[in-house]
Coordinates of N, CA and C in Angstrom, one line a residue:
M217 N 0.8 -1.2 0.0 CA 0.0 0.0 0.0 C 0.9 1.3 0.0
D218 N 0.6 2.2 -0.9 CA 1.3 3.4 -1.0 C 0.9 4.3 0.2
L219 N 1.9 4.7 1.0 CA 1.6 5.5 2.2 C 1.7 7.0 1.9
S220 N 2.1 7.4 0.7 CA 2.3 8.8 0.5 C 1.0 9.6 0.6
P221 N -0.2 9.1 0.2 CA -1.4 9.9 0.4 C -1.7 10.2 1.9
I222 N -1.3 9.3 2.8 CA -1.5 9.6 4.2 C -0.6 10.7 4.6
F223 N 0.7 10.7 4.3 CA 1.6 11.7 4.6 C 1.3 13.0 4.0
I224 N 0.9 13.0 2.7 CA 0.5 14.2 2.0 C -0.8 14.9 2.7
S225 N -1.7 14.0 3.1 CA -2.9 14.5 3.7 C -2.6 15.2 5.0
F226 N -1.8 14.5 5.9 CA -1.5 15.1 7.2 C -0.6 16.3 7.0
K227 N 0.3 16.3 6.1 CA 1.2 17.5 5.9 C 0.3 18.7 5.5
T228 N -0.6 18.4 4.6 CA -1.5 19.5 4.1 C -2.4 20.0 5.2
A229 N -3.0 19.1 5.9 CA -4.0 19.5 6.9 C -3.3 20.2 8.1
I230 N -2.1 19.8 8.4 CA -1.4 20.5 9.5 C -1.0 21.9 9.2
V231 N -0.4 22.1 8.0 CA -0.1 23.4 7.5 C -1.3 24.3 7.3
A232 N -2.4 23.7 6.8 CA -3.6 24.4 6.5 C -4.2 24.9 7.8
I233 N -4.2 24.1 8.9 CA -4.9 24.4 10.1 C -4.2 25.6 10.8
V234 N -2.9 25.8 10.6 CA -2.3 26.9 11.2 C -2.8 28.2 10.6
F235 N -3.0 28.2 9.3 CA -3.6 29.4 8.7 C -5.1 29.6 9.0
T236 N -5.8 28.4 8.9 CA -7.2 28.5 9.1 C -7.6 28.9 10.6
F237 N -6.8 28.4 11.5 CA -7.1 28.7 12.9 C -6.9 30.2 13.2
F238 N -5.8 30.7 12.7 CA -5.5 32.1 12.9 C -6.4 33.1 12.2
I239 N -6.6 32.8 10.9 CA -7.5 33.7 10.1 C -8.9 33.6 10.6
G240 N -9.4 32.3 10.8 CA -10.8 32.1 11.3 C -11.0 32.8 12.6
T241 N -10.1 32.7 13.6 CA -10.3 33.2 14.9 C -10.3 34.8 14.8
V242 N -9.4 35.3 14.2 CA -9.3 36.8 14.1 C -10.5 37.4 13.3
S243 N -10.8 36.7 12.2 CA -12.0 37.2 11.4 C -13.3 37.1 12.3
A244 N -13.5 36.0 13.0 CA -14.6 35.8 13.8 C -14.7 36.9 14.9
Y245 N -13.6 37.2 15.5 CA -13.7 38.2 16.6 C -14.0 39.6 16.0
L246 N -13.4 39.9 14.9 CA -13.7 41.2 14.3 C -15.1 41.4 13.9
I247 N -15.7 40.3 13.3 CA -17.1 40.4 13.0 C -18.0 40.3 14.2
F248 N -17.6 39.6 15.2 CA -18.3 39.5 16.4 C -18.4 40.8 17.1
R249 N -17.4 41.6 17.0 CA -17.4 42.9 17.7 C -17.9 44.1 16.9
M250 N -18.4 43.8 15.7 CA -19.0 44.8 14.8 C -20.3 45.3 15.5
K251 N -20.5 46.6 15.3 CA -21.8 47.2 15.9 C -22.9 47.1 14.9
T252 N -22.6 47.1 13.6 CA -23.7 47.1 12.6 C -24.2 45.7 12.3
R253 N -25.5 45.5 12.6 CA -26.0 44.2 12.5 C -26.1 43.7 11.0
E254 N -26.4 44.6 10.1 CA -26.5 44.3 8.7 C -25.1 43.8 8.1
L255 N -24.1 44.5 8.5 CA -22.7 44.1 8.1 C -22.3 42.8 8.6
K256 N -22.7 42.5 9.9 CA -22.4 41.2 10.5 C -23.1 40.1 9.7
M257 N -24.3 40.3 9.3 CA -25.1 39.3 8.6 C -24.5 39.1 7.2
L258 N -24.0 40.2 6.6 CA -23.4 40.1 5.3 C -22.1 39.3 5.3
F259 N -21.2 39.6 6.3 CA -20.0 38.9 6.4 C -20.2 37.4 6.8
N260 N -21.2 37.2 7.7 CA -21.5 35.8 8.1 C -21.9 35.0 6.9
S261 N -22.7 35.6 6.0 CA -23.1 34.9 4.8 C -22.0 34.6 3.9
L262 N -21.1 35.6 3.7 CA -20.0 35.5 2.7 C -19.0 34.5 3.2
F263 N -18.7 34.5 4.5 CA -17.7 33.6 5.1 C -18.2 32.2 5.2
T264 N -19.5 32.0 5.2 CA -20.1 30.7 5.4 C -20.4 30.1 4.0
L265 N -20.3 30.9 3.0 CA -20.7 30.4 1.6 C -20.0 29.1 1.2
P266 N -18.7 29.0 1.4 CA -18.1 27.7 1.0 C -18.7 26.4 1.6
L267 N -19.4 26.6 2.7 CA -20.0 25.4 3.3 C -21.2 24.9 2.5
V268 N -21.8 25.8 1.7 CA -23.0 25.3 1.0 C -22.7 25.2 -0.5
L269 N -21.7 25.8 -1.0 CA -21.3 25.7 -2.4 C -20.8 24.3 -2.7
P270 N -21.1 23.7 -3.8 CA -20.4 22.5 -4.2 C -18.9 22.7 -4.3
P271 N -18.1 21.7 -3.7 CA -16.6 21.9 -3.7 C -16.0 22.2 -5.1
T272 N -16.6 21.6 -6.1 CA -16.1 21.8 -7.5 C -16.3 23.3 -7.9
V273 N -17.4 23.9 -7.5 CA -17.6 25.3 -7.8 C -16.6 26.2 -7.1
F274 N -16.4 25.9 -5.8 CA -15.4 26.6 -5.1 C -14.0 26.4 -5.7
G275 N -13.7 25.2 -6.1 CA -12.4 24.9 -6.8 C -12.3 25.7 -8.1
F276 N -13.4 25.9 -8.8 CA -13.4 26.7 -10.0 C -13.0 28.2 -9.7
F277 N -13.6 28.7 -8.6 CA -13.3 30.1 -8.1 C -11.8 30.2 -7.8
L278 N -11.2 29.1 -7.2 CA -9.8 29.2 -6.8 C -8.9 29.2 -8.1
L279 N -9.4 28.4 -9.1 CA -8.7 28.4 -10.4 C -8.8 29.8 -11.1
E280 N -9.9 30.5 -10.9 CA -10.0 31.8 -11.4 C -9.1 32.8 -10.7
I281 N -8.7 32.5 -9.5 CA -7.7 33.3 -8.8 C -6.3 33.0 -9.1
F282 N -6.0 31.7 -9.0 CA -4.6 31.2 -9.1 C -4.1 30.6 -10.4
G283 N -5.1 30.5 -11.4 CA -4.7 30.0 -12.7 C -3.6 30.9 -13.3
V284 N -2.7 30.3 -14.1 CA -1.6 31.0 -14.7 C -2.0 32.1 -15.6
E285 N -3.2 32.0 -16.1 CA -3.7 33.0 -17.0 C -4.5 34.1 -16.3
Q286 N -4.6 34.0 -15.0 CA -5.3 35.0 -14.2 C -4.3 35.9 -13.6
P287 N -4.7 37.2 -13.2 CA -3.8 38.2 -12.7 C -2.9 37.8 -11.6
I288 N -3.6 37.2 -10.5 CA -2.8 36.8 -9.3 C -1.9 35.6 -9.7
G289 N -2.4 34.6 -10.4 CA -1.6 33.5 -10.8 C -0.4 33.9 -11.7
R290 N -0.6 34.8 -12.6 CA 0.4 35.3 -13.5 C 1.5 36.1 -12.7
F291 N 1.0 36.9 -11.8 CA 1.9 37.7 -10.9 C 2.8 36.8 -10.1
L292 N 2.3 35.7 -9.5 CA 3.1 34.8 -8.7 C 4.1 34.1 -9.6
L293 N 3.7 33.7 -10.8 CA 4.6 33.0 -11.7 C 5.7 33.9 -12.2
D294 N 5.3 35.1 -12.6 CA 6.3 36.0 -13.2 C 7.3 36.6 -12.3
F295 N 6.9 36.9 -11.0 CA 7.7 37.6 -10.1 C 8.4 36.7 -9.1
F296 N 7.7 35.6 -8.8 CA 8.3 34.7 -7.8 C 8.5 33.3 -8.3
A297 N 8.2 33.1 -9.6 CA 8.4 31.7 -10.2 C 7.6 30.7 -9.5
V298 N 6.5 31.0 -9.0 CA 5.6 30.1 -8.2 C 4.4 29.8 -9.0
K299 N 4.2 28.5 -9.4 CA 3.0 28.1 -10.1 C 2.2 27.3 -9.1
V300 N 1.1 27.9 -8.7 CA 0.2 27.3 -7.7 C -0.5 26.1 -8.2
V301 N -1.1 26.2 -9.4 CA -1.9 25.1 -9.9 C -1.1 23.8 -10.0
F302 N -1.7 22.7 -9.6 CA -1.1 21.4 -9.7 C 0.2 21.3 -8.8
S303 N 0.2 22.0 -7.8 CA 1.4 21.9 -6.8 C 0.9 21.5 -5.5
W304 N 1.8 21.1 -4.6 CA 1.4 20.7 -3.2 C 0.8 21.9 -2.5
Q305 N 1.3 23.1 -2.8 CA 0.8 24.3 -2.1 C -0.7 24.5 -2.5
A306 N -1.1 24.0 -3.6 CA -2.5 24.1 -4.0 C -3.4 23.3 -3.1
T307 N -2.9 22.2 -2.7 CA -3.7 21.4 -1.7 C -3.9 22.1 -0.4
V308 N -2.9 22.9 0.0 CA -3.0 23.7 1.2 C -4.0 24.8 1.1
I309 N -3.9 25.5 -0.1 CA -4.8 26.6 -0.4 C -6.3 26.1 -0.4
A310 N -6.5 24.9 -1.1 CA -7.8 24.4 -1.2 C -8.3 23.9 0.2
S311 N -7.4 23.4 1.0 CA -7.8 22.9 2.4 C -8.2 24.1 3.3
V312 N -7.4 25.2 3.2 CA -7.7 26.4 4.0 C -9.0 27.0 3.5
A313 N -9.3 27.1 2.2 CA -10.5 27.7 1.7 C -11.7 27.0 2.2
V314 N -11.7 25.6 2.1 CA -12.9 24.9 2.5 C -13.1 24.7 4.0
S315 N -12.0 24.7 4.8 CA -12.1 24.5 6.2 C -12.3 25.8 7.0
F316 N -12.0 27.0 6.3 CA -12.2 28.3 7.0 C -13.6 28.5 7.5
P317 N -14.7 28.2 6.8 CA -16.0 28.5 7.3 C -16.3 27.8 8.6
M318 N -15.8 26.5 8.7 CA -16.1 25.7 9.9 C -15.4 26.3 11.1
M319 N -14.1 26.8 10.9 CA -13.4 27.4 12.0 C -14.1 28.8 12.3
Y320 N -14.5 29.5 11.3 CA -15.1 30.8 11.6 C -16.4 30.7 12.3
R321 N -17.3 29.7 11.9 CA -18.5 29.6 12.6 C -18.3 29.1 14.1
S322 N -17.4 28.2 14.3 CA -17.1 27.7 15.6 C -16.6 28.8 16.5
A323 N -15.7 29.7 15.9 CA -15.1 30.8 16.7 C -16.2 31.8 17.1
I324 N -17.1 32.1 16.1 CA -18.2 33.0 16.4 C -19.0 32.5 17.5
A325 N -19.4 31.2 17.5 CA -20.2 30.6 18.5 C -19.5 30.7 19.9
A326 N -18.2 30.5 19.9 CA -17.4 30.5 21.1 C -17.4 31.9 21.7
F327 N -17.2 32.9 20.9 CA -17.2 34.3 21.4 C -18.6 34.7 21.9
E328 N -19.6 34.2 21.3 CA -21.0 34.6 21.6 C -21.4 34.0 23.0
Q329 N -20.7 33.0 23.4 CA -21.0 32.4 24.7 C -20.4 33.2 25.9
I330 N -19.6 34.1 25.6 CA -18.9 34.9 26.7 C -19.9 36.0 27.2
D331 N -20.0 36.2 28.5 CA -20.9 37.2 29.1 C -20.5 38.6 28.5
P332 N -21.5 39.2 27.8 CA -21.2 40.6 27.3 C -20.8 41.6 28.3
E333 N -21.2 41.4 29.6 CA -20.9 42.4 30.6 C -19.4 42.4 30.8
L334 N -18.7 41.3 30.5 CA -17.2 41.3 30.7 C -16.6 42.2 29.7
F335 N -17.1 42.3 28.5 CA -16.5 43.2 27.5 C -16.8 44.6 27.9
A336 N -18.1 44.9 28.4 CA -18.4 46.2 28.8 C -17.6 46.7 29.9
A337 N -17.3 45.8 30.9 CA -16.5 46.2 32.0 C -15.1 46.5 31.6
A338 N -14.5 45.7 30.7 CA -13.2 45.9 30.2 C -13.1 47.2 29.5
Q339 N -14.1 47.6 28.7 CA -14.1 48.9 28.0 C -14.1 50.0 29.0
T340 N -14.9 49.8 30.1 CA -15.0 50.9 31.1 C -13.7 51.1 31.8
L341 N -12.9 50.0 31.9 CA -11.6 50.1 32.6 C -10.5 50.6 31.6
G342 N -10.9 50.9 30.4 CA -10.0 51.5 29.4 C -9.1 50.5 28.6
F343 N -9.6 49.2 28.6 CA -8.8 48.2 27.8 C -9.0 48.5 26.3
S344 N -7.9 48.3 25.6 CA -7.9 48.4 24.2 C -8.6 47.2 23.6
E345 N -9.0 47.3 22.3 CA -9.6 46.1 21.7 C -8.7 44.9 21.6
M346 N -7.4 45.2 21.4 CA -6.4 44.1 21.4 C -6.2 43.5 22.7
K347 N -6.3 44.3 23.8 CA -6.2 43.7 25.1 C -7.4 42.9 25.5
I348 N -8.6 43.4 25.1 CA -9.8 42.7 25.4 C -9.7 41.3 24.7
F349 N -9.2 41.3 23.5 CA -9.1 40.1 22.7 C -8.2 39.1 23.4
G350 N -7.0 39.6 23.8 CA -6.0 38.7 24.4 C -6.2 38.3 25.8
K351 N -6.8 39.2 26.6 CA -7.0 38.9 28.0 C -8.4 38.3 28.4
I352 N -9.4 38.6 27.5 CA -10.7 38.1 27.9 C -11.3 37.1 26.9
A353 N -11.3 37.6 25.6 CA -12.0 36.7 24.6 C -11.3 35.4 24.4
L354 N -10.0 35.4 24.2 CA -9.2 34.2 23.9 C -9.3 33.2 25.0
P355 N -8.9 33.6 26.3 CA -8.9 32.6 27.4 C -10.3 32.0 27.6
L356 N -11.4 32.8 27.5 CA -12.7 32.3 27.7 C -13.3 31.5 26.6
A357 N -12.8 31.7 25.4 CA -13.3 31.0 24.2 C -12.4 29.8 23.8
V358 N -11.3 29.6 24.5 CA -10.3 28.7 24.0 C -10.8 27.3 23.7
N359 N -11.6 26.7 24.6 CA -12.1 25.4 24.3 C -13.0 25.3 23.1
G360 N -13.8 26.3 22.9 CA -14.6 26.4 21.7 C -13.8 26.5 20.4
L361 N -12.7 27.3 20.5 CA -11.8 27.5 19.4 C -11.1 26.3 19.1
L362 N -10.6 25.5 20.1 CA -9.9 24.3 19.9 C -10.9 23.2 19.2
A363 N -12.1 23.2 19.7 CA -13.1 22.3 19.0 C -13.3 22.7 17.6
G364 N -13.4 23.9 17.3 CA -13.5 24.4 15.9 C -12.3 24.1 15.1
G365 N -11.1 24.2 15.7 CA -9.9 23.9 15.0 C -9.8 22.4 14.7
V366 N -10.2 21.5 15.6 CA -10.2 20.1 15.3 C -11.1 19.8 14.2
L367 N -12.3 20.4 14.2 CA -13.3 20.1 13.1 C -12.8 20.6 11.7
A368 N -12.1 21.8 11.8 CA -11.6 22.4 10.6 C -10.4 21.5 10.0
F369 N -9.7 21.0 11.0 CA -8.6 20.0 10.6 C -9.2 18.8 9.8
A370 N -10.2 18.3 10.4 CA -10.9 17.1 9.8 C -11.4 17.5 8.4
R371 N -12.0 18.7 8.3 CA -12.6 19.1 7.0 C -11.5 19.2 6.0
G372 N -10.4 19.8 6.4 CA -9.2 20.0 5.5 C -8.6 18.6 5.1
L373 N -8.6 17.7 6.0 CA -8.1 16.4 5.8 C -8.9 15.6 4.7
G374 N -10.2 15.8 4.8 CA -11.1 15.1 3.9 C -11.5 15.9 2.6
E375 N -10.8 17.0 2.4 CA -11.2 17.8 1.2 C -10.9 17.0 -0.1
F376 N -11.8 17.1 -1.1 CA -11.7 16.4 -2.3 C -11.9 17.3 -3.6
G377 N -13.1 17.9 -3.6 CA -13.5 18.6 -4.8 C -12.6 19.8 -5.2
A378 N -12.4 20.7 -4.3 CA -11.6 21.9 -4.6 C -10.1 21.5 -4.8
T379 N -9.7 20.5 -4.1 CA -8.3 20.0 -4.3 C -8.1 19.4 -5.7
T380 N -9.1 18.6 -6.1 CA -9.0 18.0 -7.5 C -9.0 19.1 -8.5
M381 N -9.8 20.2 -8.4 CA -9.8 21.3 -9.4 C -8.5 22.1 -9.4
L382 N -7.9 22.4 -8.2 CA -6.8 23.3 -8.1 C -5.5 22.5 -8.2
A383 N -5.4 21.4 -7.5 CA -4.1 20.7 -7.3 C -4.0 19.5 -8.2
G384 N -5.1 18.9 -8.7 CA -5.0 17.7 -9.5 C -4.9 16.5 -8.6
N385 N -4.6 15.4 -9.3 CA -4.5 14.1 -8.6 C -3.2 13.4 -9.0
I386 N -2.1 14.1 -8.6 CA -0.7 13.6 -9.0 C -0.2 12.7 -7.9
A387 N 0.1 11.5 -8.2 CA 0.6 10.5 -7.2 C 1.9 11.0 -6.6
G388 N 2.0 10.9 -5.3 CA 3.2 11.3 -4.6 C 3.4 12.8 -4.4
K389 N 2.5 13.6 -5.0 CA 2.6 15.1 -4.9 C 1.4 15.7 -4.4
T390 N 0.3 15.5 -5.0 CA -1.0 16.2 -4.6 C -2.1 15.1 -4.3
R391 N -1.8 13.9 -4.4 CA -2.8 12.8 -4.1 C -3.0 12.6 -2.6
T392 N -4.1 13.2 -2.1 CA -4.4 13.0 -0.7 C -5.2 11.8 -0.5
L393 N -5.6 11.5 0.8 CA -6.3 10.2 1.0 C -7.7 10.2 0.3
P394 N -8.5 11.2 0.3 CA -9.7 11.1 -0.5 C -9.5 10.8 -2.0
L395 N -8.4 11.5 -2.5 CA -8.1 11.3 -4.0 C -7.5 9.9 -4.2
A396 N -6.8 9.3 -3.2 CA -6.3 8.0 -3.3 C -7.4 7.0 -3.3
I397 N -8.5 7.2 -2.5 CA -9.6 6.3 -2.5 C -10.3 6.4 -3.8
Y398 N -10.5 7.6 -4.4 CA -11.1 7.7 -5.7 C -10.3 7.0 -6.8
S399 N -9.0 7.2 -6.7 CA -8.1 6.5 -7.7 C -8.2 5.0 -7.7
A400 N -8.2 4.5 -6.4 CA -8.2 3.1 -6.2 C -9.5 2.5 -6.7
V401 N -10.6 3.1 -6.5 CA -11.9 2.7 -7.0 C -12.0 2.7 -8.5
A402 N -11.5 3.8 -9.0 CA -11.5 4.0 -10.5 C -10.6 2.9 -11.2
A403 N -9.6 2.5 -10.5 CA -8.7 1.4 -11.0 C -9.2 0.0 -10.7
G404 N -10.3 -0.1 -10.0 CA -10.9 -1.4 -9.6 C -10.2 -2.1 -8.5
D405 N -9.3 -1.4 -7.8 CA -8.6 -2.0 -6.6 C -9.4 -1.7 -5.4
W406 N -10.4 -2.6 -5.2 CA -11.3 -2.4 -4.0 C -10.6 -2.7 -2.7
S407 N -9.6 -3.6 -2.7 CA -8.9 -3.9 -1.5 C -8.1 -2.7 -1.0
L408 N -7.4 -2.0 -1.9 CA -6.7 -0.8 -1.5 C -7.6 0.3 -1.1
A409 N -8.7 0.5 -1.8 CA -9.7 1.5 -1.4 C -10.3 1.3 0.0
Q410 N -10.5 0.0 0.3 CA -11.1 -0.3 1.6 C -10.0 0.0 2.7
K411 N -8.8 -0.2 2.5 CA -7.7 0.1 3.5 C -7.7 1.6 3.7
Y412 N -7.7 2.4 2.6 CA -7.7 3.9 2.8 C -8.9 4.4 3.5
V413 N -10.1 3.8 3.2 CA -11.3 4.2 3.8 C -11.3 3.9 5.3
L414 N -10.7 2.7 5.7 CA -10.6 2.4 7.1 C -9.7 3.3 7.8
I415 N -8.6 3.7 7.2 CA -7.7 4.7 7.8 C -8.3 6.0 8.1
I416 N -9.1 6.5 7.1 CA -9.7 7.9 7.2 C -10.8 7.8 8.2
I417 N -11.5 6.7 8.3 CA -12.6 6.5 9.3 C -12.0 6.6 10.7
V418 N -10.9 5.9 10.9 CA -10.3 5.9 12.2 C -9.8 7.3 12.6
I419 N -9.2 7.9 11.7 CA -8.7 9.3 11.9 C -9.9 10.2 12.3
C420 N -11.0 10.1 11.5 CA -12.2 11.0 11.8 C -12.8 10.7 13.1
L421 N -12.8 9.4 13.5 CA -13.4 9.1 14.8 C -12.6 9.7 15.9
V422 N -11.3 9.6 15.8 CA -10.4 10.2 16.8 C -10.6 11.7 16.9
I423 N -10.8 12.4 15.7 CA -11.0 13.8 15.7 C -12.3 14.2 16.3
L424 N -13.4 13.4 16.0 CA -14.7 13.6 16.6 C -14.7 13.4 18.2
F425 N -13.9 12.5 18.6 CA -13.7 12.2 20.1 C -13.1 13.4 20.7
L426 N -12.0 14.0 20.1 CA -11.4 15.2 20.6 C -12.3 16.4 20.6
T427 N -13.1 16.5 19.6 CA -14.1 17.6 19.5 C -15.1 17.5 20.7
E428 N -15.6 16.3 21.0 CA -16.5 16.1 22.1 C -15.9 16.5 23.4
I429 N -14.6 16.2 23.6 CA -13.9 16.6 24.8 C -13.9 18.1 25.0
F430 N -13.5 18.8 23.9 CA -13.4 20.3 24.0 C -14.8 20.9 24.2
T431 N -15.8 20.3 23.5 CA -17.1 20.8 23.6 C -17.7 20.7 25.0
K432 N -17.4 19.6 25.6 CA -17.9 19.3 27.0 C -17.2 20.3 28.0
K433 N -15.9 20.5 27.8 CA -15.2 21.5 28.6 C -15.8 22.9 28.5
T434 N -16.2 23.2 27.3 CA -16.8 24.6 27.1 C -18.1 24.7 27.8
R435 N -18.9 23.6 27.7 CA -20.2 23.7 28.3 C -20.1 23.7 29.8
G436 N -19.1 22.9 30.3 CA -18.9 22.9 31.8 C -18.4 24.2 32.3
F437 N -17.6 24.9 31.5 CA -17.0 26.2 31.9 C -18.1 27.3 32.0
N438 N -19.1 27.2 31.0 CA -20.1 28.2 30.9 C -21.3 28.0 31.8
R439 N -21.3 26.9 32.5 CA -22.4 26.7 33.5 C -22.3 27.5 34.7

């Protein structure tokens, strides 16, 4: 059995979750602290859109951004000699793009569980927004953020559609576990496909178990 899809999947998901966790947490806090309700609704809709879009459609949008004939893709290629499409970096970009909404929604939910009076008291004491974020919001929302991070990691690990569109299915380079399962089935190798399926099921069960732990800690803390 080729183990490269497992290593590629984990490498991709680990690098992606670093970006997803940071961007998702900061974005969620900024939107959470917005005063204009209409703007919050707009950003919530925009940032959640990848959850409801078909992955291939979102992959098409990524191609429109990073394709070598598109402005950003051409700029990266001409000035940095970086071709995103069909590269391992493309698997990371696809993973970040599809897992971000899950992290964002989890972070928003975690911040909303904090007592609003704590924010008001901190403002009365002259805390800056950065200090409120670091001293109050993050410590109180940490378990919810970790639960969101674990779910986002799982989503990135299982990404298929957008990865196929942007990164392709190149053995030893961009072939992740979901793509390896697809390739094995397409080749009629059911035994190999079953092994890959069993591996990803075990991984997902462990991830869901960790999510339950963090979720229970959050509920216990807020009681």
